[in-house]
PDB file of C-alpha atoms in Angstrom:
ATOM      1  CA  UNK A   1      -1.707  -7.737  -3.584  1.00  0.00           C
ATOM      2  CA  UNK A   2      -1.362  -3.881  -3.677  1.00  0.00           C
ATOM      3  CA  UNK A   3      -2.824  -4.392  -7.429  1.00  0.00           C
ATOM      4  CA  UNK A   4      -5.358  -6.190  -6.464  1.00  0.00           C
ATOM      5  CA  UNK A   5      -6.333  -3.446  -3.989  1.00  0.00           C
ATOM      6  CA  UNK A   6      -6.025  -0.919  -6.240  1.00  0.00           C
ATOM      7  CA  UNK A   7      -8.273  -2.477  -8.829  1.00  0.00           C
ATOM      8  CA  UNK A   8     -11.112  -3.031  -6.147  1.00  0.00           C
ATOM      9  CA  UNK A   9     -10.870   0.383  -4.843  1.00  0.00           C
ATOM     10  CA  UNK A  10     -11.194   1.792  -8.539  1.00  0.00           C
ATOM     11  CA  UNK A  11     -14.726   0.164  -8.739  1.00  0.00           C
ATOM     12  CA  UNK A  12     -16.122   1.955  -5.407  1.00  0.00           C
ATOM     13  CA  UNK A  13     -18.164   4.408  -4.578  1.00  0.00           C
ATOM     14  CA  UNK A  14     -16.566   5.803  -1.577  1.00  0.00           C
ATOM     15  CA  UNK A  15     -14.132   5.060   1.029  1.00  0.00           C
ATOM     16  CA  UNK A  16     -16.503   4.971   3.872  1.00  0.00           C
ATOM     17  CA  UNK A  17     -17.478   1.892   5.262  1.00  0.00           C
ATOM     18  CA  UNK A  18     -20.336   0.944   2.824  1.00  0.00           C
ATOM     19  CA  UNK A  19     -18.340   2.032   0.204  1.00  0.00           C
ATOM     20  CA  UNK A  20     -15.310  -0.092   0.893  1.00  0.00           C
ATOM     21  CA  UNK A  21     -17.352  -3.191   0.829  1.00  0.00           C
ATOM     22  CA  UNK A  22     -19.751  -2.570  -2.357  1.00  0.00           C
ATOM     23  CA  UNK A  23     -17.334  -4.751  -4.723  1.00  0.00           C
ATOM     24  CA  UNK A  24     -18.136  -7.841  -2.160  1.00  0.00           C
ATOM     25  CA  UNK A  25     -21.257  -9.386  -3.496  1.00  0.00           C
ATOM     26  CA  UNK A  26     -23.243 -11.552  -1.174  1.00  0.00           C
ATOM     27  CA  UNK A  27     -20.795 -10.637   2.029  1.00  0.00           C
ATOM     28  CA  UNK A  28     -22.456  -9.118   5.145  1.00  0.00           C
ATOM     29  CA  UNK A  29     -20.586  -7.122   7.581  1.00  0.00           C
ATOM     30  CA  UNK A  30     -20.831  -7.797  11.515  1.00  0.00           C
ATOM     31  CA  UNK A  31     -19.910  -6.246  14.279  1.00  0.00           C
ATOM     32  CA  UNK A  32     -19.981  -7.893  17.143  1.00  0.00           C
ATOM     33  CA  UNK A  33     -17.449  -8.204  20.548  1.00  0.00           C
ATOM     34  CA  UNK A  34     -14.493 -10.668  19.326  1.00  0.00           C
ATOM     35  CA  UNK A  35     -12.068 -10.238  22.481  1.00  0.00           C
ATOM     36  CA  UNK A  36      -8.465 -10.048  21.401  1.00  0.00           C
ATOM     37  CA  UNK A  37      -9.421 -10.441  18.062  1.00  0.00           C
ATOM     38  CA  UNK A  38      -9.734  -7.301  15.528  1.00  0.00           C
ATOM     39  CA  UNK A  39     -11.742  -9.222  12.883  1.00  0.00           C
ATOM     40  CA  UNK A  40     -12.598 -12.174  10.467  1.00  0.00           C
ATOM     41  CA  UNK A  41     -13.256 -12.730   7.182  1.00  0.00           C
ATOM     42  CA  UNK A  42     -15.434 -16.248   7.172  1.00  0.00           C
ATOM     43  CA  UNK A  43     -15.515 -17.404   3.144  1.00  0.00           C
ATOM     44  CA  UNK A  44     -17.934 -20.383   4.068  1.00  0.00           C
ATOM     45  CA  UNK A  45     -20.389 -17.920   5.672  1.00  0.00           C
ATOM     46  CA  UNK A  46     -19.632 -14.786   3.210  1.00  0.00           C
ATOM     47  CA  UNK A  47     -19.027 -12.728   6.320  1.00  0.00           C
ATOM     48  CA  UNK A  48     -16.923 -10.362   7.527  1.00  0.00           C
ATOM     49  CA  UNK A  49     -16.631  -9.973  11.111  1.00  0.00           C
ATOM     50  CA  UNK A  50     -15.176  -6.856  12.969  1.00  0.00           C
ATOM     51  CA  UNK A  51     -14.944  -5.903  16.951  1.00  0.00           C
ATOM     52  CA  UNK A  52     -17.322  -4.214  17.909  1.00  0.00           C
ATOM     53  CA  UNK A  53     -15.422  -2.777  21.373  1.00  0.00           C
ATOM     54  CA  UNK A  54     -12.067  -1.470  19.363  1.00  0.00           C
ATOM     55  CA  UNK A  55     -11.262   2.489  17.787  1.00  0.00           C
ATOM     56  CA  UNK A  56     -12.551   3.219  14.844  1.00  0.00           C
ATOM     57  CA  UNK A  57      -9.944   3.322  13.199  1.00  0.00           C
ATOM     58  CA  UNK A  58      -8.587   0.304  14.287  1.00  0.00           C
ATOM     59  CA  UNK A  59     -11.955  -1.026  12.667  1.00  0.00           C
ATOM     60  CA  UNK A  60     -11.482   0.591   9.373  1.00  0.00           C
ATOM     61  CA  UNK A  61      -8.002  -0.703   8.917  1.00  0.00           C
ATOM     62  CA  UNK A  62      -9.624  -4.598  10.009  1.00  0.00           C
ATOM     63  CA  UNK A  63     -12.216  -3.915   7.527  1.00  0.00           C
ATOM     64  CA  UNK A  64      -9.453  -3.262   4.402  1.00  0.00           C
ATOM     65  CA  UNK A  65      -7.593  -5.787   6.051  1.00  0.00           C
ATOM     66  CA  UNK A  66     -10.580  -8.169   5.764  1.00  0.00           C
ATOM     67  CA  UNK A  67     -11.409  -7.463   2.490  1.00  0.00           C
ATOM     68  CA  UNK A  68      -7.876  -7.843   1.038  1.00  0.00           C
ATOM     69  CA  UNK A  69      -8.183 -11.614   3.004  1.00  0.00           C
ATOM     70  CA  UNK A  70     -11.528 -12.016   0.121  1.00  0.00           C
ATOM     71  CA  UNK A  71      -9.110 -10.785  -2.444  1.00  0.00           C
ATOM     72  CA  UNK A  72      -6.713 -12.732  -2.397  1.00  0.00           C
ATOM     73  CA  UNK A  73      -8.815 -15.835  -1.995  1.00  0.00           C
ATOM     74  CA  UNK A  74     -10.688 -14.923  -5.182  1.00  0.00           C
ATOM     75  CA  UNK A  75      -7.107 -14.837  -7.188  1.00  0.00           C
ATOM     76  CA  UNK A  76      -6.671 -18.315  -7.964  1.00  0.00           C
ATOM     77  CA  UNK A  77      -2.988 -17.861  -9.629  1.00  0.00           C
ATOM     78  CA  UNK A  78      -1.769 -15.113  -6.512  1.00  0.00           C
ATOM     79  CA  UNK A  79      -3.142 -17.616  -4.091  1.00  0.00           C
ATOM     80  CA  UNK A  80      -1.389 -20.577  -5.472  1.00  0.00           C
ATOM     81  CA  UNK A  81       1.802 -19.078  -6.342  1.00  0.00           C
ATOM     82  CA  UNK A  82       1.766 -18.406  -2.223  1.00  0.00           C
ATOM     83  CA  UNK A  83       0.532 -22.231  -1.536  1.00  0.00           C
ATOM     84  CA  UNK A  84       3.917 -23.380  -3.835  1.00  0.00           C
ATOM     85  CA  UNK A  85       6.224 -20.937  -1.804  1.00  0.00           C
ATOM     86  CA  UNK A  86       4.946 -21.411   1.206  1.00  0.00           C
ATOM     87  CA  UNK A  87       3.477 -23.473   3.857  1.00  0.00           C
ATOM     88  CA  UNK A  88       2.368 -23.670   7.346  1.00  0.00           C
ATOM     89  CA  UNK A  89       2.819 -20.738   9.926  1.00  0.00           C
ATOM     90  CA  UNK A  90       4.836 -19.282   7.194  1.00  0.00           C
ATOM     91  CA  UNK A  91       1.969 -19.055   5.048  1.00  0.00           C
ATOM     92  CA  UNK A  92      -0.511 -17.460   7.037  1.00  0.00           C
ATOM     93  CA  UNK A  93       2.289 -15.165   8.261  1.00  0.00           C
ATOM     94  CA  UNK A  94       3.041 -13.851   4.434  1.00  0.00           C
ATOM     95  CA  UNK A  95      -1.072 -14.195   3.559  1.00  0.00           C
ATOM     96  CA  UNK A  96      -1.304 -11.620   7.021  1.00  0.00           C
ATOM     97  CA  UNK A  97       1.324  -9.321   5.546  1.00  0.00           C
ATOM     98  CA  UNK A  98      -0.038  -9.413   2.258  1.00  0.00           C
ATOM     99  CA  UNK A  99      -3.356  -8.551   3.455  1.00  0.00           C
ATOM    100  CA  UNK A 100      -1.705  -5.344   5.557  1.00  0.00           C
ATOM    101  CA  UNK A 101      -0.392  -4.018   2.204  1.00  0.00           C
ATOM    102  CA  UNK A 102      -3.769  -4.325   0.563  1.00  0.00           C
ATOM    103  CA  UNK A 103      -5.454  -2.408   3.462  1.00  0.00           C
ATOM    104  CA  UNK A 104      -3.226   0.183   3.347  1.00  0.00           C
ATOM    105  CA  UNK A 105      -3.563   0.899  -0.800  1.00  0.00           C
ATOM    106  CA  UNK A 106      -7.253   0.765  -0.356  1.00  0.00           C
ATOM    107  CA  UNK A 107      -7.018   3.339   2.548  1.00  0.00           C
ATOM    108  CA  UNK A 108      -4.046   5.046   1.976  1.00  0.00           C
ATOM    109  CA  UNK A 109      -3.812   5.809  -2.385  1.00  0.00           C
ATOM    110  CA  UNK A 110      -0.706   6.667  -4.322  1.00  0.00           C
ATOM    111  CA  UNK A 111      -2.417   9.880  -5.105  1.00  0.00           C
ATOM    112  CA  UNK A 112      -3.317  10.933  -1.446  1.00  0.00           C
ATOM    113  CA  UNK A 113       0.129  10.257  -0.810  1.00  0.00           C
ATOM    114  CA  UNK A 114       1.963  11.917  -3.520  1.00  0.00           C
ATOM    115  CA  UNK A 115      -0.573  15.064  -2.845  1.00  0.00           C
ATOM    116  CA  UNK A 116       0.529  14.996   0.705  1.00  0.00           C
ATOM    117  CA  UNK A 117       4.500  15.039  -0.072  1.00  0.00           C
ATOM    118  CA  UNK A 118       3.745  17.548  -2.386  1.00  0.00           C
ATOM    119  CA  UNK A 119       2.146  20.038  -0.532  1.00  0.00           C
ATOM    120  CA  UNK A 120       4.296  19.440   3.357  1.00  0.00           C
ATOM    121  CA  UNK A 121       6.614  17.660   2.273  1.00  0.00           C
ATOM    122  CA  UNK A 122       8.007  14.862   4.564  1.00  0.00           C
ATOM    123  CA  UNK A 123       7.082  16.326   7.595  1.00  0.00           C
ATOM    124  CA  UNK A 124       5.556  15.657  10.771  1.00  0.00           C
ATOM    125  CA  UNK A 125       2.216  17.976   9.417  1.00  0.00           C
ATOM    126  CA  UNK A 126       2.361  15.669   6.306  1.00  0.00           C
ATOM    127  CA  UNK A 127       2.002  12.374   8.844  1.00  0.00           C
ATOM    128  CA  UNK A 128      -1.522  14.554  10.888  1.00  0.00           C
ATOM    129  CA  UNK A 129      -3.355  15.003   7.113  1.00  0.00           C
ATOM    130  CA  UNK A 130      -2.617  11.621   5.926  1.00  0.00           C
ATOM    131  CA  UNK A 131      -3.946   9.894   9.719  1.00  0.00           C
ATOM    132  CA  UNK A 132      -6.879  12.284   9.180  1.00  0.00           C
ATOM    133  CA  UNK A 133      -7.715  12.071   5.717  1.00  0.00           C
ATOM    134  CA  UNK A 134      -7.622   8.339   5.242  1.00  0.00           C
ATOM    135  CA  UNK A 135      -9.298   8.353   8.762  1.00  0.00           C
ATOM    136  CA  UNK A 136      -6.398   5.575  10.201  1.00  0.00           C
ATOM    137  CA  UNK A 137      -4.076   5.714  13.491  1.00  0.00           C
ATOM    138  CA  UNK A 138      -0.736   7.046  13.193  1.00  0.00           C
ATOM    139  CA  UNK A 139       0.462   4.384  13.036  1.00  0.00           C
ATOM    140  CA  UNK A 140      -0.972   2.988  10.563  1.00  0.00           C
ATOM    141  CA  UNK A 141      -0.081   6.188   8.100  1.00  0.00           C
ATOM    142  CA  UNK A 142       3.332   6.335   9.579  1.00  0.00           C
ATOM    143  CA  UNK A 143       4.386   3.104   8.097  1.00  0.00           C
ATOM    144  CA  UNK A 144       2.351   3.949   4.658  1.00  0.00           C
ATOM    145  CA  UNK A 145       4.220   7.671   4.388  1.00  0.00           C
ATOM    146  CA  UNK A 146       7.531   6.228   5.331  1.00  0.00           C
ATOM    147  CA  UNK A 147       7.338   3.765   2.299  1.00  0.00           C
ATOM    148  CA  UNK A 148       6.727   6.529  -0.088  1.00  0.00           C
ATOM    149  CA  UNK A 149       9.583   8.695   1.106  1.00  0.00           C
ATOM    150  CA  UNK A 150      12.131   9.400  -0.682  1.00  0.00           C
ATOM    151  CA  UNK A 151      14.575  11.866   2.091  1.00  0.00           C
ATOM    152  CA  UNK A 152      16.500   9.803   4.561  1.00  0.00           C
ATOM    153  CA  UNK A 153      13.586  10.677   7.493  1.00  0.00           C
ATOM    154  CA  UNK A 154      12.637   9.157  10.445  1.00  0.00           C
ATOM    155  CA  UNK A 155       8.778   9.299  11.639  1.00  0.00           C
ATOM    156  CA  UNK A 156       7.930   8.946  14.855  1.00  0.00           C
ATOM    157  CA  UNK A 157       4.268   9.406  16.844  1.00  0.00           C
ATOM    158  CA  UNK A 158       5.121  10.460  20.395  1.00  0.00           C
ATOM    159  CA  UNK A 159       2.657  10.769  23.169  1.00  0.00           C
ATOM    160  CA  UNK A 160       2.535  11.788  27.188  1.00  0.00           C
ATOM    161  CA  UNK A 161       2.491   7.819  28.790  1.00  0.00           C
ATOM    162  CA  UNK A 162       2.598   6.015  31.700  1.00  0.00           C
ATOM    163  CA  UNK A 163       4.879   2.907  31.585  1.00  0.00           C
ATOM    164  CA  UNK A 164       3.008  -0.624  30.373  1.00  0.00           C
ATOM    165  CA  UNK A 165       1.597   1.502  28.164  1.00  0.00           C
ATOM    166  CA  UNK A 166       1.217  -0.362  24.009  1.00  0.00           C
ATOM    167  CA  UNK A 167      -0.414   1.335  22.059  1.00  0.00           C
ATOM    168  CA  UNK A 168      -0.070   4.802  19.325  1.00  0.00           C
ATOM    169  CA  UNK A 169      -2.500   6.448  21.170  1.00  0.00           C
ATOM    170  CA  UNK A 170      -2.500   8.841  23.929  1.00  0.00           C
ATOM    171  CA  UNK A 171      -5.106   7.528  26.703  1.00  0.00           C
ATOM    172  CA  UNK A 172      -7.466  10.411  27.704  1.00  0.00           C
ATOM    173  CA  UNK A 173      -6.856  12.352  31.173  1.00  0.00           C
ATOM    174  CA  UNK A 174      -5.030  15.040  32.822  1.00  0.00           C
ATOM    175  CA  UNK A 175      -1.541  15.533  30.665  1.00  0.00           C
ATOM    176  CA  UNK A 176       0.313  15.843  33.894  1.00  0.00           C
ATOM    177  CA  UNK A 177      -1.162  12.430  34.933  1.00  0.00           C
ATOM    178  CA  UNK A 178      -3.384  14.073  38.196  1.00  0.00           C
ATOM    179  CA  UNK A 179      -5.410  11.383  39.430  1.00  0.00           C
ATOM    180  CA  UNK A 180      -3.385   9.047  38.276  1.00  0.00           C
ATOM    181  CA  UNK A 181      -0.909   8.060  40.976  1.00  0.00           C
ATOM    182  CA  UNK A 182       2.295   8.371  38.787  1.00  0.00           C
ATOM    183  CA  UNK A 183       2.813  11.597  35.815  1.00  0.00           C
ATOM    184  CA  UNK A 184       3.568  10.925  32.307  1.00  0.00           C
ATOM    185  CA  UNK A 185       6.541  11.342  30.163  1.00  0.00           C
ATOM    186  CA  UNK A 186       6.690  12.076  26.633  1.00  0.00           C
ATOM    187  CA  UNK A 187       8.040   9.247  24.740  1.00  0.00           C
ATOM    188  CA  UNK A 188       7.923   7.874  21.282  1.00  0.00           C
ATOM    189  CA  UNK A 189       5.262   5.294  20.950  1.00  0.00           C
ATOM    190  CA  UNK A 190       5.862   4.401  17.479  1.00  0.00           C
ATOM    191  CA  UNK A 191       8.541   5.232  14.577  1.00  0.00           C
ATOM    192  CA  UNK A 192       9.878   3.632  11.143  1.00  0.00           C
ATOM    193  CA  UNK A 193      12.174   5.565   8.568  1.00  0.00           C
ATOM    194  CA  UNK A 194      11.768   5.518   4.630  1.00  0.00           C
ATOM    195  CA  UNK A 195      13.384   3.237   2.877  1.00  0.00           C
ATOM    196  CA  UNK A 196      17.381   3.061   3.033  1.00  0.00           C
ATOM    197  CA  UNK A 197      17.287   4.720   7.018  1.00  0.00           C
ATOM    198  CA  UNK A 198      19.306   1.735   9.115  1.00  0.00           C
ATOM    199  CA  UNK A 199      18.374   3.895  12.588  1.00  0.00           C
ATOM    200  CA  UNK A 200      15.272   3.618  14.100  1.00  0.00           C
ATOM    201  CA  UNK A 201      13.747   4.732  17.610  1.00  0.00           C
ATOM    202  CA  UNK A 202      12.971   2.329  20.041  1.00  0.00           C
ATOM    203  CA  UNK A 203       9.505   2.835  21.471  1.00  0.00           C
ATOM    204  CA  UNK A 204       9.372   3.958  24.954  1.00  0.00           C
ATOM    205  CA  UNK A 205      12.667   6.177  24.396  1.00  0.00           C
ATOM    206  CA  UNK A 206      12.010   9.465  26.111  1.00  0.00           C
ATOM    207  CA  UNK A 207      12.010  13.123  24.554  1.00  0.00           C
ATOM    208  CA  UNK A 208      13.843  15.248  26.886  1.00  0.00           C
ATOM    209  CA  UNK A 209      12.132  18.437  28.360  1.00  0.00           C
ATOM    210  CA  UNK A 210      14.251  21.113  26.247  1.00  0.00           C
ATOM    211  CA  UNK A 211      13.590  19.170  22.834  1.00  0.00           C
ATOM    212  CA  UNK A 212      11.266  20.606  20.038  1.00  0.00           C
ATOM    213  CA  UNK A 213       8.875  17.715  20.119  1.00  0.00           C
ATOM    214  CA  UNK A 214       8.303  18.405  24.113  1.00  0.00           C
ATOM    215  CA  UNK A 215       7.887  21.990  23.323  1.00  0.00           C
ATOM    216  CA  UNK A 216       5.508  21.934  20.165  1.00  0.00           C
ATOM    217  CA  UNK A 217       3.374  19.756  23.182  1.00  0.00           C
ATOM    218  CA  UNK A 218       3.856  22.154  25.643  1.00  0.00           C
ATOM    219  CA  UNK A 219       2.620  25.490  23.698  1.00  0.00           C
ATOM    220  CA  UNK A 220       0.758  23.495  21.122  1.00  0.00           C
ATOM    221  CA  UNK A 221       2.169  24.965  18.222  1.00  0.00           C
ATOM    222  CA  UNK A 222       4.279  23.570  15.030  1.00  0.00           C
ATOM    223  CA  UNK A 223       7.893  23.352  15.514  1.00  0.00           C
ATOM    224  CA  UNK A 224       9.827  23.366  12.591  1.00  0.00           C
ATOM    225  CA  UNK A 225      14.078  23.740  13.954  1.00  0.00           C
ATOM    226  CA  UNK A 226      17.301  22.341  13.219  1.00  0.00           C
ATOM    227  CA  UNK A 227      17.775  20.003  16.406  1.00  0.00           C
ATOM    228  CA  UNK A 228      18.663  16.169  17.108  1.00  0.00           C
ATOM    229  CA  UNK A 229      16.895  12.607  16.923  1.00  0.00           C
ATOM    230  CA  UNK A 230      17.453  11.082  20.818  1.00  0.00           C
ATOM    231  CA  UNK A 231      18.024   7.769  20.938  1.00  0.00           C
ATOM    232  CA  UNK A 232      17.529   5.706  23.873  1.00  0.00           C
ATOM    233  CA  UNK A 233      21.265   5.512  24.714  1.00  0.00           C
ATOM    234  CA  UNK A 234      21.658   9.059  25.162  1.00  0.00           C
ATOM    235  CA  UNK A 235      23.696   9.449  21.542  1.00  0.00           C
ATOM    236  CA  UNK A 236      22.132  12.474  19.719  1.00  0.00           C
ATOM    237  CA  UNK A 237      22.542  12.654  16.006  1.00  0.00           C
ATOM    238  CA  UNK A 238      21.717  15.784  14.385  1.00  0.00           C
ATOM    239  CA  UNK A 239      18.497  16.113  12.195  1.00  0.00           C
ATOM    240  CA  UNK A 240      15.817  18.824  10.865  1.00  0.00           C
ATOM    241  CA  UNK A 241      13.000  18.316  13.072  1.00  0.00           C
ATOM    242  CA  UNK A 242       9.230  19.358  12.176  1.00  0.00           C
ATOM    243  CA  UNK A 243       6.896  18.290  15.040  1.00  0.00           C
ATOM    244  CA  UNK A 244       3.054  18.794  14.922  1.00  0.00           C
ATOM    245  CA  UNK A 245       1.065  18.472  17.695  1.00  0.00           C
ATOM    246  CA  UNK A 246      -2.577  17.024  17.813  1.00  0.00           C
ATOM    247  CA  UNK A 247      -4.313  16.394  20.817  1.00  0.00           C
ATOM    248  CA  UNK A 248      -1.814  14.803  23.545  1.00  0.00           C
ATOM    249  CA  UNK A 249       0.060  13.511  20.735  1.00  0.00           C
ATOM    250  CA  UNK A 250       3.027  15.201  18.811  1.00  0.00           C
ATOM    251  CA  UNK A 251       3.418  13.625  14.801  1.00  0.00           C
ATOM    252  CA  UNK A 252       7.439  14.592  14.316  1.00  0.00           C
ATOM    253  CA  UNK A 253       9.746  14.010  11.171  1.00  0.00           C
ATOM    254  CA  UNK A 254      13.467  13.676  11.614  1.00  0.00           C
ATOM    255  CA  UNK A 255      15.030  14.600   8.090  1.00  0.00           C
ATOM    256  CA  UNK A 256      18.692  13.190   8.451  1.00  0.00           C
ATOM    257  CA  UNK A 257      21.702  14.841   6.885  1.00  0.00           C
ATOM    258  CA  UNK A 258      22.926  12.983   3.611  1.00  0.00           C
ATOM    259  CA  UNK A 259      25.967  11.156   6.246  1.00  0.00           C
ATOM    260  CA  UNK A 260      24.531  11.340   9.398  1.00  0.00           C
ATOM    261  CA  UNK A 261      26.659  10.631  12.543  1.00  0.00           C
ATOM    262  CA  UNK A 262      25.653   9.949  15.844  1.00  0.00           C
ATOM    263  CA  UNK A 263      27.355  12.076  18.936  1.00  0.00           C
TER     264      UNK A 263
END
């Protein structure tokens, strides 16, 4: 799948949104209110439908994500090697994943990526210019940087939230919560670690007041310190921590030591 994204994005003109569907001959893009759903790619119709009412770059990520649905049903031998291995909910849960990895190599290339590690490193500043660049959530680049790290780090995005809150990104307002009945806390809202890192952070675990990541929010300024990753029960292991802020959010890298122990 990720070759087959690569291919197609070789053949475009751009990356925008007219760009990234010039290889589709004969498809029309729609956007239109789809309630819950992000999007649709309809092969009877040659249409590729997208919600209207969602962010941008939620959109952008349905539209790779759409497009990698028409490129896999185009590869006759991909899509029947998937139809022998799997079946049912099974299938369309692997077919779903699939089409997640293409979206992200038609977003987020090898070579953007490598230039990013190259020039921050894997760091929390690294994590802002890839979001930016590719123009995707956080999220979204979190997951694509982890994979390409090679340091035992832990990403997280961490934002000012009120509780029932689901989503990467920070909901526009006051940052103390005025107005809103209840203040917010700083917690972690989404994280993964590069390949080989068996600890993770639990969304909704808070960031204490005193920590580097609740600092770089509080003066707005990049925080690069020896410090600790805080896990939700309190243990604190001890990590490199670069945290960026941008806007009410704060983009943060853990780099682990080589053996790292929790205390």
């Amino acid at each position: 799948m990720k070759q087959l994204a690569v291919s197609y994005a070789r053949t475009l003109p751009g990356l925008d949104t007219h760009g990234l569907m010039h290889g589709l001959d004969g498809v029309q893009l729609t956007f239109m209110p789809m309630g819950d759903r992000d999007g649709a790619f309809d092969p009877e119709h040659n249409v590729i439908l997208i919600n209207s009412r969602v962010r941008p770059e939620r959109q952008r990520f349905t539209l790779a994500h759409e497009i990698s649905h028409a490129l896999l049903l185009g590869d006759d031998d991909l899509l029947s090697d998937l139809h022998d291995s799997f079946e049912g909910d099974r299938l369309e849960q692997v077919i779903e994943t699939l089409c997640n990895v293409g979206a992200a190599a038609l977003l987020m290339p090898e070579e953007l990526l490598s230039d990013l590690l190259a020039r921050f490193g894997p760091t929390g500043r690294a994590l802002g210019e890839l979001a930016r660049r590719a123009d995707v959530s956080a999220s979204t680049a979190l997951y694509a940087l982890a994979e390409r790290t090679a340091a035992p780090v832990l990403y997280a995005v961490c934002a000012l939230t009120r509780a029932g809150a689901d989503d990467d990104e920070p909901h526009a307002g006051p940052p103390n919560g005025a107005g809103t009945g209840a203040p917010k806390i700083l917690t972690v809202r989404v994280a993964g670690g590069a390949p080989g890192v068996k600890y993770t952070l639990r969304p909704g675990t808070p960031i204490p007041d005193d920590h580097p990541v609740a600092v770089a929010l509080d003066t707005r300024l990049p925080i690069s310190q020896a410090s600790y990753v805080p896990f939700r029960s309190g243990r604190r292991m001890p990590a490199q921590v670069d945290a960026f802020p941008d806007r009410q959010r704060v983009l943060v890298s853990f780099l682990l030591p080589d053996r790292p122990g929790p205390t």
